[in-house]
Amino acid sequence: MTPDEFRKQGAALIEWIARYMEDVESYPVKSRLAPGDVRAALPAHPPETGEPFEAMMADVDRIIMPGITHWQSPAFHAYFPCNASGPGILGELLSAGLGVQGMLWATSPACTELEIHVLDWCADMLGLPDAFRSTSTGGGVIQDSASSATLCAILAARERAGKGGLVAYTSTQGHSSVQKGARIAGIEHVRLIDVDATYAMRPDALEAAIAADLAQGLRPFFVSATVGTTSSNAMDPLPGIGAVARAHGMWMHVDGAMSGTAAVCPEFRWILDGMERADSFCFNPHKWMFTNFDCDCFWVADRNALVSALGILPEYLKTGAGEVLDLRDWQVPLGRRFRSLKLWFVIRHYGVEGIRHHIREHVRLTQEFADWAQAHPDWEVLAPHPLNLVCIAHRDGDDATRRILERVNASGRMYVSHTVLDGRYAIRMCIGQTHTTRDHVVRAWEQLSGTAGA
Ligand code: PLP
């Protein structure tokens, strides 16, 4: 493709994306295709000769679009959001255009230095303790996902603890990525700690589990506390868990995958009270900070702990660049994308105050929605809802709640997902899309409560 051809097709593609942004609400939010439908529409073999770009875009419309679930729809309330924005998309495009592979400082100094710098900005935005800044003992790096961040934290903790009889802990509500990371790291023992009535980890239960493991000659080494659990947005008490971790010389990782973003607002910063006892922390701007997937920000308080676990220097990577940070030593893969561009664009486009504005609006709308459900005789709110997720159930029981979820998702007008809390089936309503307004939330409640017109 010549630069001129690229210019022409690129302009058409940008126009296509801009139109998609305008039209996204005209599609059913959740794809209606059945398994195999997309593959059945694709040719069995690749083309022997090149095809025009127009033909590819025609197939995007014909084959791909029906198989898209519209995560960017303002009526998408399922799972946690994966929100995007104009500056985020343009940052991704620029990263692709530069085609940089930033494994070493020397393979593109700007890739490494912008990333370290923007993560220091984010540490300021969230009010993280000083130790997490690159100007102190720690620093931040962009991982693909929170799962990778948790894995890196486990690997650093394992390196510090030494091998043999290691036990990792998280709550029964902790994300499955903790168990997956432990499995990858060869940790045989993972304990899921009981939670209290708010679904937050109980420090006394953690202490008891540790005592039982110590009595068996095992070695507790890692605990992952969650700030905003996936199921119900529960907030684990960091001060209590941190005190237990400190008493036993354990690594404490704090997983703030979605909810960490809320700490940008001073009034929500309490969710990170106790962070001074944490060894590592992550949150995903690709969930709730308008930065296209993938972008997980991961910090450690002691970068030497991470680099001694993951650093390795074969002859062919020696550059003689001197005292620089090579971020390949802060992650599992060698190669790295230039992800900080999109985060930098997003922060500069919105400004910190602009980000706060959207977060506050999402939280305000969620609280309003929860009030409607609470006040309705047929509905119950099943768990605390401090931020932008609320779990509700119909009083007629699990089957009724499930039927309503299936009905509203089949309508194509919105999309919610479910969880089970204390044995009860619940609809999770998460409000975090970039362009969700009060009208969307009103319509969602009308759909769920059955008062929507046909
Ligand atoms: N931790 C929590 C609390 C999550 O909710 C999620 C995903 O929703 C993850 C970790 C995993 O996130 P990722 O997809 O970035 O690996």
CSV table of C-alpha atoms and ligand atoms in Angstrom, one decimal:
chain,number,residue,atom,x,y,z
A,1,MET,CA,0.0,0.0,0.0
A,2,THR,CA,1.5,3.3,-1.1
A,3,PRO,CA,1.4,6.3,1.2
A,4,ASP,CA,-1.2,7.8,-1.2
A,5,GLU,CA,-3.4,4.8,-1.1
A,6,PHE,CA,-3.0,4.7,2.7
A,7,ARG,CA,-4.1,8.3,2.8
A,8,LYS,CA,-7.2,7.6,0.8
A,9,GLN,CA,-8.2,4.4,2.6
A,10,GLY,CA,-7.2,5.8,6.0
A,11,ALA,CA,-9.5,8.8,5.5
A,12,ALA,CA,-12.3,6.5,4.6
A,13,LEU,CA,-11.7,4.3,7.6
A,14,ILE,CA,-11.7,7.3,9.9
A,15,GLU,CA,-15.0,8.4,8.4
A,16,TRP,CA,-16.3,4.9,8.9
A,17,ILE,CA,-15.3,5.0,12.6
A,18,ALA,CA,-16.8,8.5,13.1
A,19,ARG,CA,-20.1,7.2,11.6
A,20,TYR,CA,-20.0,4.2,13.9
A,21,MET,CA,-19.6,6.5,16.9
A,22,GLU,CA,-22.7,8.4,15.7
A,23,ASP,CA,-24.7,5.2,14.9
A,24,VAL,CA,-23.6,2.8,17.6
A,25,GLU,CA,-27.1,3.0,19.2
A,26,SER,CA,-28.8,1.7,16.1
A,27,TYR,CA,-27.3,-1.8,16.5
A,28,PRO,CA,-28.5,-4.4,19.0
A,29,VAL,CA,-26.1,-4.0,21.9
A,30,LYS,CA,-25.4,-7.8,22.2
A,31,SER,CA,-24.6,-9.6,19.0
A,32,ARG,CA,-27.4,-12.0,17.9
A,33,LEU,CA,-25.3,-14.4,15.9
A,34,ALA,CA,-25.1,-18.1,16.8
A,35,PRO,CA,-21.8,-19.9,17.2
A,36,GLY,CA,-20.2,-20.6,13.8
A,37,ASP,CA,-22.1,-17.9,11.9
A,38,VAL,CA,-19.1,-15.6,11.3
A,39,ARG,CA,-16.9,-18.5,10.1
A,40,ALA,CA,-19.6,-19.8,7.8
A,41,ALA,CA,-19.6,-16.4,6.1
A,42,LEU,CA,-15.8,-16.4,5.6
A,43,PRO,CA,-14.0,-18.1,2.6
A,44,ALA,CA,-12.4,-21.4,3.5
A,45,HIS,CA,-9.0,-20.4,2.1
A,46,PRO,CA,-7.0,-17.1,2.0
A,47,PRO,CA,-7.0,-15.2,-1.3
A,48,GLU,CA,-4.1,-16.2,-3.6
A,49,THR,CA,-3.9,-12.6,-4.9
A,50,GLY,CA,-4.4,-9.3,-3.1
A,51,GLU,CA,-7.8,-7.7,-2.8
A,52,PRO,CA,-8.9,-4.1,-2.9
A,53,PHE,CA,-9.3,-2.4,0.5
A,54,GLU,CA,-12.9,-1.5,-0.4
A,55,ALA,CA,-13.7,-5.3,-0.6
A,56,MET,CA,-12.4,-5.8,2.9
A,57,MET,CA,-14.5,-2.9,4.3
A,58,ALA,CA,-17.6,-4.3,2.5
A,59,ASP,CA,-17.0,-7.6,4.4
A,60,VAL,CA,-16.6,-5.7,7.6
A,61,ASP,CA,-20.1,-4.4,7.1
A,62,ARG,CA,-21.5,-7.7,5.9
A,63,ILE,CA,-19.7,-10.3,8.0
A,64,ILE,CA,-18.0,-8.6,11.0
A,65,MET,CA,-20.6,-6.1,12.2
A,66,PRO,CA,-23.4,-8.6,12.8
A,67,GLY,CA,-20.9,-10.4,15.1
A,68,ILE,CA,-20.0,-7.4,17.1
A,69,THR,CA,-21.3,-6.8,20.7
A,70,HIS,CA,-21.2,-3.1,21.0
A,71,TRP,CA,-19.0,-2.4,24.0
A,72,GLN,CA,-19.0,1.3,23.1
A,73,SER,CA,-22.8,1.6,23.2
A,74,PRO,CA,-24.0,3.9,25.9
A,75,ALA,CA,-26.5,1.1,26.7
A,76,PHE,CA,-23.8,-1.4,27.5
A,77,HIS,CA,-24.0,-2.1,31.2
A,78,ALA,CA,-22.6,-5.7,31.3
A,79,TYR,CA,-19.4,-6.9,33.0
A,80,PHE,CA,-17.1,-4.0,33.6
A,81,PRO,CA,-16.9,-1.4,30.9
A,82,CYS,CA,-14.2,-1.3,28.3
A,83,ASN,CA,-14.6,2.3,27.4
A,84,ALA,CA,-12.9,4.1,24.6
A,85,SER,CA,-12.7,7.7,23.3
A,86,GLY,CA,-11.6,9.7,20.3
A,87,PRO,CA,-8.2,10.5,21.8
A,88,GLY,CA,-7.7,6.9,22.9
A,89,ILE,CA,-8.5,5.6,19.4
A,90,LEU,CA,-6.2,8.2,17.8
A,91,GLY,CA,-3.4,7.3,20.2
A,92,GLU,CA,-3.8,3.6,19.2
A,93,LEU,CA,-3.6,4.6,15.6
A,94,LEU,CA,-0.5,6.7,16.1
A,95,SER,CA,1.1,3.8,18.0
A,96,ALA,CA,0.3,1.5,15.0
A,97,GLY,CA,1.6,4.1,12.6
A,98,LEU,CA,4.9,4.4,14.3
A,99,GLY,CA,5.1,0.7,14.7
A,100,VAL,CA,7.6,0.9,17.6
A,101,GLN,CA,8.7,-2.1,19.6
A,102,GLY,CA,9.8,-0.6,22.9
A,103,MET,CA,11.4,-3.6,24.6
A,104,LEU,CA,14.5,-1.5,25.6
A,105,TRP,CA,15.0,2.2,26.3
A,106,ALA,CA,17.4,2.2,23.3
A,107,THR,CA,14.8,0.7,20.9
A,108,SER,CA,12.8,4.0,21.3
A,109,PRO,CA,13.7,6.2,24.2
A,110,ALA,CA,10.4,8.1,23.9
A,111,CYS,CA,8.4,4.9,24.3
A,112,THR,CA,10.0,4.1,27.7
A,113,GLU,CA,10.3,7.6,29.0
A,114,LEU,CA,6.7,8.7,28.1
A,115,GLU,CA,5.4,5.6,29.8
A,116,ILE,CA,7.3,6.1,33.0
A,117,HIS,CA,6.4,9.8,33.0
A,118,VAL,CA,2.7,9.2,32.4
A,119,LEU,CA,2.5,6.6,35.1
A,120,ASP,CA,4.0,9.1,37.5
A,121,TRP,CA,1.3,11.5,36.4
A,122,CYS,CA,-1.3,8.8,37.1
A,123,ALA,CA,0.2,8.1,40.5
A,124,ASP,CA,-0.3,11.8,41.3
A,125,MET,CA,-3.9,11.7,39.9
A,126,LEU,CA,-4.8,8.7,42.2
A,127,GLY,CA,-2.9,10.0,45.2
A,128,LEU,CA,-0.7,6.9,45.4
A,129,PRO,CA,2.0,6.9,48.1
A,130,ASP,CA,5.4,8.3,47.1
A,131,ALA,CA,7.1,4.9,47.0
A,132,PHE,CA,5.2,4.1,43.8
A,133,ARG,CA,6.8,6.9,41.8
A,134,SER,CA,9.8,6.4,39.5
A,135,THR,CA,11.5,9.3,41.3
A,136,SER,CA,11.4,7.1,44.5
A,137,THR,CA,12.0,3.4,45.0
A,138,GLY,CA,9.2,2.1,42.7
A,139,GLY,CA,7.5,3.1,39.5
A,140,GLY,CA,4.8,2.1,37.1
A,141,VAL,CA,4.6,0.3,33.8
A,142,ILE,CA,1.8,-0.5,31.4
A,143,GLN,CA,0.7,-4.1,31.1
A,144,ASP,CA,-1.8,-5.6,28.7
A,145,SER,CA,-4.2,-6.5,31.5
A,146,ALA,CA,-4.8,-6.7,35.2
A,147,SER,CA,-4.2,-10.4,35.0
A,148,SER,CA,-0.7,-9.8,33.8
A,149,ALA,CA,-0.1,-7.3,36.5
A,150,THR,CA,-1.3,-9.8,39.1
A,151,LEU,CA,1.0,-12.4,37.6
A,152,CYS,CA,4.0,-10.1,37.7
A,153,ALA,CA,3.2,-9.2,41.4
A,154,ILE,CA,3.1,-12.9,42.2
A,155,LEU,CA,6.4,-13.5,40.4
A,156,ALA,CA,8.1,-10.6,42.3
A,157,ALA,CA,6.7,-11.9,45.6
A,158,ARG,CA,7.8,-15.4,44.9
A,159,GLU,CA,11.3,-14.2,44.0
A,160,ARG,CA,11.5,-12.3,47.3
A,161,ALA,CA,10.1,-15.3,49.3
A,162,GLY,CA,12.2,-18.1,47.7
A,163,LYS,CA,10.6,-21.3,46.6
A,164,GLY,CA,8.9,-24.1,48.5
A,165,GLY,CA,5.6,-24.4,50.4
A,166,LEU,CA,4.3,-21.0,49.4
A,167,VAL,CA,0.7,-19.9,50.0
A,168,ALA,CA,-1.2,-17.1,48.2
A,169,TYR,CA,-4.4,-15.6,49.5
A,170,THR,CA,-7.3,-13.6,48.1
A,171,SER,CA,-11.0,-13.4,49.1
A,172,THR,CA,-13.8,-15.7,47.8
A,173,GLN,CA,-14.7,-12.6,45.7
A,174,GLY,CA,-11.2,-12.0,44.4
A,175,HIS,CA,-10.8,-12.2,40.6
A,176,SER,CA,-10.0,-15.6,39.0
A,177,SER,CA,-6.8,-14.0,37.6
A,178,VAL,CA,-5.2,-14.5,41.1
A,179,GLN,CA,-5.7,-18.2,40.9
A,180,LYS,CA,-4.6,-18.3,37.3
A,181,GLY,CA,-1.4,-16.2,38.1
A,182,ALA,CA,-0.6,-18.6,41.0
A,183,ARG,CA,-1.0,-21.6,38.7
A,184,ILE,CA,1.3,-20.1,36.1
A,185,ALA,CA,3.8,-19.2,38.9
A,186,GLY,CA,3.7,-22.8,40.2
A,187,ILE,CA,2.2,-21.8,43.5
A,188,GLU,CA,0.4,-24.9,44.8
A,189,HIS,CA,-1.6,-23.3,47.6
A,190,VAL,CA,-4.2,-20.6,47.1
A,191,ARG,CA,-6.7,-19.8,49.9
A,192,LEU,CA,-9.9,-18.0,49.3
A,193,ILE,CA,-10.7,-16.0,52.4
A,194,ASP,CA,-14.2,-15.5,53.8
A,195,VAL,CA,-15.9,-12.2,53.3
A,196,ASP,CA,-18.2,-10.1,55.6
A,197,ALA,CA,-21.7,-9.0,54.9
A,198,THR,CA,-20.5,-6.4,52.4
A,199,TYR,CA,-18.5,-9.1,50.4
A,200,ALA,CA,-15.2,-7.5,51.6
A,201,MET,CA,-12.3,-9.8,52.8
A,202,ARG,CA,-12.2,-10.3,56.6
A,203,PRO,CA,-8.7,-9.6,57.9
A,204,ASP,CA,-9.5,-11.9,61.0
A,205,ALA,CA,-10.3,-14.8,58.6
A,206,LEU,CA,-7.1,-14.0,56.7
A,207,GLU,CA,-5.1,-14.1,59.9
A,208,ALA,CA,-6.7,-17.4,60.9
A,209,ALA,CA,-6.0,-19.0,57.5
A,210,ILE,CA,-2.3,-17.9,57.8
A,211,ALA,CA,-2.1,-19.3,61.3
A,212,ALA,CA,-3.4,-22.7,60.0
A,213,ASP,CA,-0.9,-22.7,57.1
A,214,LEU,CA,2.0,-21.8,59.4
A,215,ALA,CA,1.0,-24.6,61.7
A,216,GLN,CA,1.4,-27.0,58.7
A,217,GLY,CA,4.8,-25.7,58.0
A,218,LEU,CA,3.7,-23.7,54.9
A,219,ARG,CA,4.9,-20.2,54.0
A,220,PRO,CA,2.3,-17.5,53.4
A,221,PHE,CA,3.9,-15.0,50.9
A,222,PHE,CA,1.3,-13.1,48.9
A,223,VAL,CA,-2.2,-11.6,49.4
A,224,SER,CA,-4.3,-9.9,46.7
A,225,ALA,CA,-6.8,-7.4,48.0
A,226,THR,CA,-9.5,-6.1,45.7
A,227,VAL,CA,-10.7,-2.5,45.4
A,228,GLY,CA,-14.0,-3.1,43.7
A,229,THR,CA,-14.6,-6.8,43.3
A,230,THR,CA,-15.9,-8.0,39.9
A,231,SER,CA,-19.1,-9.5,41.3
A,232,SER,CA,-20.4,-6.7,43.5
A,233,ASN,CA,-17.8,-3.9,43.7
A,234,ALA,CA,-16.9,-4.8,47.3
A,235,MET,CA,-14.0,-2.9,48.8
A,236,ASP,CA,-11.5,-5.0,50.7
A,237,PRO,CA,-10.2,-3.2,53.9
A,238,LEU,CA,-6.6,-2.4,52.9
A,239,PRO,CA,-5.5,-1.2,56.4
A,240,GLY,CA,-6.5,-4.4,58.1
A,241,ILE,CA,-5.2,-6.7,55.3
A,242,GLY,CA,-2.0,-4.7,55.1
A,243,ALA,CA,-1.4,-5.0,58.8
A,244,VAL,CA,-1.7,-8.8,58.5
A,245,ALA,CA,0.5,-8.9,55.5
A,246,ARG,CA,3.1,-6.8,57.2
A,247,ALA,CA,3.1,-8.9,60.3
A,248,HIS,CA,3.9,-12.0,58.2
A,249,GLY,CA,6.3,-10.4,55.8
A,250,MET,CA,3.9,-11.0,52.9
A,251,TRP,CA,3.6,-9.1,49.6
A,252,MET,CA,0.3,-7.2,49.3
A,253,HIS,CA,-1.0,-6.6,45.8
A,254,VAL,CA,-4.0,-4.3,45.4
A,255,ASP,CA,-6.3,-5.0,42.4
A,256,GLY,CA,-8.2,-1.9,41.5
A,257,ALA,CA,-9.0,-3.1,37.9
A,258,MET,CA,-12.0,-1.0,37.3
A,259,SER,CA,-12.7,1.0,40.5
A,260,GLY,CA,-9.1,2.3,40.9
A,261,THR,CA,-10.0,5.1,38.5
A,262,ALA,CA,-12.5,6.5,41.1
A,263,ALA,CA,-9.5,7.6,43.2
A,264,VAL,CA,-9.0,10.4,40.6
A,265,CYS,CA,-11.8,12.1,42.5
A,266,PRO,CA,-10.8,13.2,46.0
A,267,GLU,CA,-14.2,12.2,47.5
A,268,PHE,CA,-13.6,8.6,46.4
A,269,ARG,CA,-10.0,8.4,47.3
A,270,TRP,CA,-10.9,6.6,50.5
A,271,ILE,CA,-11.0,3.4,48.5
A,272,LEU,CA,-7.2,3.5,48.5
A,273,ASP,CA,-6.8,4.2,52.3
A,274,GLY,CA,-4.1,1.8,53.4
A,275,MET,CA,-2.1,1.8,50.2
A,276,GLU,CA,1.0,2.8,52.1
A,277,ARG,CA,1.2,-0.9,53.1
A,278,ALA,CA,0.9,-2.2,49.6
A,279,ASP,CA,3.8,-3.6,47.5
A,280,SER,CA,2.0,-3.3,44.2
A,281,PHE,CA,-1.2,-1.9,42.7
A,282,CYS,CA,-3.0,-2.0,39.3
A,283,PHE,CA,-5.9,-0.4,37.7
A,284,ASN,CA,-7.2,-0.5,34.1
A,285,PRO,CA,-7.6,2.8,32.2
A,286,HIS,CA,-9.1,0.5,29.5
A,287,LYS,CA,-12.0,-0.2,31.8
A,288,TRP,CA,-13.1,3.1,33.2
A,289,MET,CA,-10.7,5.8,32.0
A,290,PHE,CA,-11.6,6.2,28.3
A,291,THR,CA,-8.4,4.6,27.1
A,292,ASN,CA,-8.8,2.0,24.4
A,293,PHE,CA,-8.1,-1.7,25.3
A,294,ASP,CA,-5.4,-2.7,26.2
A,295,CYS,CA,-4.0,-0.6,29.0
A,296,ASP,CA,-3.4,-1.7,32.6
A,297,CYS,CA,-1.3,0.5,34.8
A,298,PHE,CA,0.8,-1.5,37.3
A,299,TRP,CA,3.0,0.0,40.0
A,300,VAL,CA,5.4,-1.5,42.5
A,301,ALA,CA,6.8,0.2,45.6
A,302,ASP,CA,10.2,-1.5,45.1
A,303,ARG,CA,11.2,-1.8,41.4
A,304,ASN,CA,14.2,-3.9,42.3
A,305,ALA,CA,11.9,-6.7,43.6
A,306,LEU,CA,10.2,-6.8,40.2
A,307,VAL,CA,13.3,-6.5,38.1
A,308,SER,CA,15.1,-9.2,40.1
A,309,ALA,CA,12.2,-11.5,39.3
A,310,LEU,CA,11.8,-10.7,35.6
A,311,GLY,CA,15.2,-9.1,34.5
A,312,ILE,CA,17.4,-11.2,32.2
A,313,LEU,CA,20.1,-9.9,29.9
A,314,PRO,CA,21.3,-12.0,27.0
A,315,GLU,CA,24.2,-10.8,24.9
A,316,TYR,CA,22.1,-9.8,21.9
A,317,LEU,CA,20.1,-7.3,24.1
A,318,LYS,CA,23.1,-5.5,25.5
A,319,THR,CA,23.1,-1.9,24.4
A,320,GLY,CA,25.6,-0.1,26.6
A,321,ALA,CA,22.9,2.6,27.2
A,322,GLY,CA,24.0,3.0,30.8
A,323,GLU,CA,21.7,3.9,33.6
A,324,VAL,CA,18.3,3.5,31.9
A,325,LEU,CA,15.1,1.5,32.7
A,326,ASP,CA,14.5,-1.3,30.2
A,327,LEU,CA,10.8,-2.0,30.7
A,328,ARG,CA,11.0,-5.5,29.2
A,329,ASP,CA,12.3,-6.4,32.8
A,330,TRP,CA,9.0,-5.2,34.2
A,331,GLN,CA,6.8,-7.7,32.3
A,332,VAL,CA,6.6,-11.3,31.0
A,333,PRO,CA,7.0,-10.8,27.3
A,334,LEU,CA,10.1,-9.1,25.7
A,335,GLY,CA,8.3,-7.0,23.1
A,336,ARG,CA,6.2,-4.0,24.1
A,337,ARG,CA,3.7,-1.8,22.3
A,338,PHE,CA,3.8,2.0,22.6
A,339,ARG,CA,0.7,2.1,24.8
A,340,SER,CA,1.4,5.2,26.7
A,341,LEU,CA,0.6,7.4,23.7
A,342,LYS,CA,-3.1,6.7,24.0
A,343,LEU,CA,-3.1,7.2,27.8
A,344,TRP,CA,-1.2,10.5,27.3
A,345,PHE,CA,-3.7,11.6,24.7
A,346,VAL,CA,-6.6,10.8,26.9
A,347,ILE,CA,-5.3,12.6,29.9
A,348,ARG,CA,-4.4,15.7,27.9
A,349,HIS,CA,-7.7,15.7,26.0
A,350,TYR,CA,-9.9,15.5,29.0
A,351,GLY,CA,-7.6,17.0,31.7
A,352,VAL,CA,-7.9,15.5,35.1
A,353,GLU,CA,-10.9,17.6,35.9
A,354,GLY,CA,-12.6,16.3,32.7
A,355,ILE,CA,-12.0,12.7,33.8
A,356,ARG,CA,-13.4,13.5,37.3
A,357,HIS,CA,-16.5,14.9,35.7
A,358,HIS,CA,-17.3,11.7,33.9
A,359,ILE,CA,-16.5,9.5,36.9
A,360,ARG,CA,-18.7,11.6,39.2
A,361,GLU,CA,-21.5,11.5,36.7
A,362,HIS,CA,-21.4,7.7,36.4
A,363,VAL,CA,-21.4,7.3,40.2
A,364,ARG,CA,-24.3,9.8,40.5
A,365,LEU,CA,-26.3,7.9,37.9
A,366,THR,CA,-25.6,4.6,39.6
A,367,GLN,CA,-26.8,5.9,42.9
A,368,GLU,CA,-30.0,7.2,41.3
A,369,PHE,CA,-30.6,3.9,39.6
A,370,ALA,CA,-30.1,2.0,42.9
A,371,ASP,CA,-32.6,4.4,44.6
A,372,TRP,CA,-35.2,3.5,42.0
A,373,ALA,CA,-34.6,-0.2,42.5
A,374,GLN,CA,-34.7,0.1,46.3
A,375,ALA,CA,-37.9,2.1,46.2
A,376,HIS,CA,-39.7,-0.4,43.9
A,377,PRO,CA,-41.8,-3.1,45.6
A,378,ASP,CA,-40.7,-5.8,43.2
A,379,TRP,CA,-36.9,-5.2,43.4
A,380,GLU,CA,-34.1,-5.5,45.9
A,381,VAL,CA,-30.6,-4.2,46.0
A,382,LEU,CA,-28.3,-7.0,47.1
A,383,ALA,CA,-25.0,-5.4,48.0
A,384,PRO,CA,-23.5,-2.0,48.8
A,385,HIS,CA,-22.9,0.1,45.7
A,386,PRO,CA,-20.3,2.7,46.5
A,387,LEU,CA,-19.4,3.6,43.0
A,388,ASN,CA,-20.8,2.6,39.5
A,389,LEU,CA,-22.1,-1.0,39.9
A,390,VAL,CA,-25.3,-2.1,41.5
A,391,CYS,CA,-26.6,-5.7,41.9
A,392,ILE,CA,-30.4,-6.1,41.9
A,393,ALA,CA,-32.8,-9.0,42.1
A,394,HIS,CA,-36.5,-9.4,41.6
A,395,ARG,CA,-38.4,-10.4,44.7
A,396,ASP,CA,-40.1,-13.2,42.8
A,397,GLY,CA,-36.8,-15.2,42.9
A,398,ASP,CA,-34.0,-16.3,40.7
A,399,ASP,CA,-36.0,-17.5,37.7
A,400,ALA,CA,-37.9,-14.2,37.5
A,401,THR,CA,-34.6,-12.2,37.6
A,402,ARG,CA,-33.0,-14.5,35.0
A,403,ARG,CA,-36.0,-14.2,32.7
A,404,ILE,CA,-35.9,-10.4,32.9
A,405,LEU,CA,-32.2,-10.4,32.1
A,406,GLU,CA,-32.8,-12.6,29.1
A,407,ARG,CA,-35.7,-10.4,28.0
A,408,VAL,CA,-33.8,-7.1,28.1
A,409,ASN,CA,-30.7,-8.5,26.5
A,410,ALA,CA,-32.7,-10.1,23.7
A,411,SER,CA,-34.4,-6.7,23.1
A,412,GLY,CA,-31.1,-5.4,21.8
A,413,ARG,CA,-31.7,-2.1,23.5
A,414,MET,CA,-29.3,-2.7,26.4
A,415,TYR,CA,-27.0,-5.3,27.8
A,416,VAL,CA,-26.5,-6.4,31.4
A,417,SER,CA,-24.7,-9.4,32.9
A,418,HIS,CA,-25.3,-11.4,36.1
A,419,THR,CA,-23.7,-12.7,39.2
A,420,VAL,CA,-24.7,-14.8,42.2
A,421,LEU,CA,-24.5,-13.3,45.7
A,422,ASP,CA,-25.1,-15.5,48.7
A,423,GLY,CA,-26.8,-18.0,46.5
A,424,ARG,CA,-29.1,-15.5,44.8
A,425,TYR,CA,-29.0,-14.7,41.1
A,426,ALA,CA,-28.5,-11.0,40.6
A,427,ILE,CA,-28.4,-8.6,37.6
A,428,ARG,CA,-25.3,-6.4,37.6
A,429,MET,CA,-25.9,-2.9,36.3
A,430,CYS,CA,-22.6,-1.2,35.6
A,431,ILE,CA,-22.6,2.4,34.4
A,432,GLY,CA,-19.2,3.4,33.0
A,433,GLN,CA,-19.6,4.0,29.3
A,434,THR,CA,-18.0,7.1,27.9
A,435,HIS,CA,-21.3,8.5,26.5
A,436,THR,CA,-23.9,7.1,28.8
A,437,THR,CA,-26.3,9.8,29.9
A,438,ARG,CA,-29.2,9.9,32.4
A,439,ASP,CA,-31.6,9.1,29.5
A,440,HIS,CA,-29.8,5.8,28.9
A,441,VAL,CA,-30.1,4.9,32.6
A,442,VAL,CA,-33.8,5.9,32.7
A,443,ARG,CA,-34.4,3.7,29.7
A,444,ALA,CA,-32.5,0.8,31.2
A,445,TRP,CA,-34.6,1.0,34.4
A,446,GLU,CA,-37.8,1.2,32.3
A,447,GLN,CA,-36.7,-2.0,30.4
A,448,LEU,CA,-35.8,-3.9,33.5
A,449,SER,CA,-38.8,-2.9,35.6
A,450,GLY,CA,-41.1,-3.6,32.7
A,451,THR,CA,-42.5,-0.1,32.3
A,452,ALA,CA,-40.9,0.5,28.8
A,453,GLY,CA,-43.2,0.9,25.9
A,454,ALA,CA,-43.1,-1.7,23.2
B,1,PLP,N1,-9.4,-7.9,38.6
B,1,PLP,C1,-10.7,-7.5,38.6
B,1,PLP,C2,-11.2,-7.0,39.9
B,1,PLP,C3,-11.5,-7.5,37.5
B,1,PLP,O1,-12.7,-7.2,37.6
B,1,PLP,C4,-10.9,-8.0,36.3
B,1,PLP,C5,-11.8,-8.1,35.1
B,1,PLP,O2,-12.9,-7.6,35.0
B,1,PLP,C6,-9.6,-8.4,36.3
B,1,PLP,C7,-8.9,-8.4,37.4
B,1,PLP,C8,-9.0,-9.0,35.0
B,1,PLP,O3,-8.8,-7.9,34.1
B,1,PLP,P1,-8.0,-8.1,32.7
B,1,PLP,O4,-9.1,-8.4,31.7
B,1,PLP,O5,-7.5,-6.7,32.5
B,1,PLP,O6,-7.0,-9.1,32.9
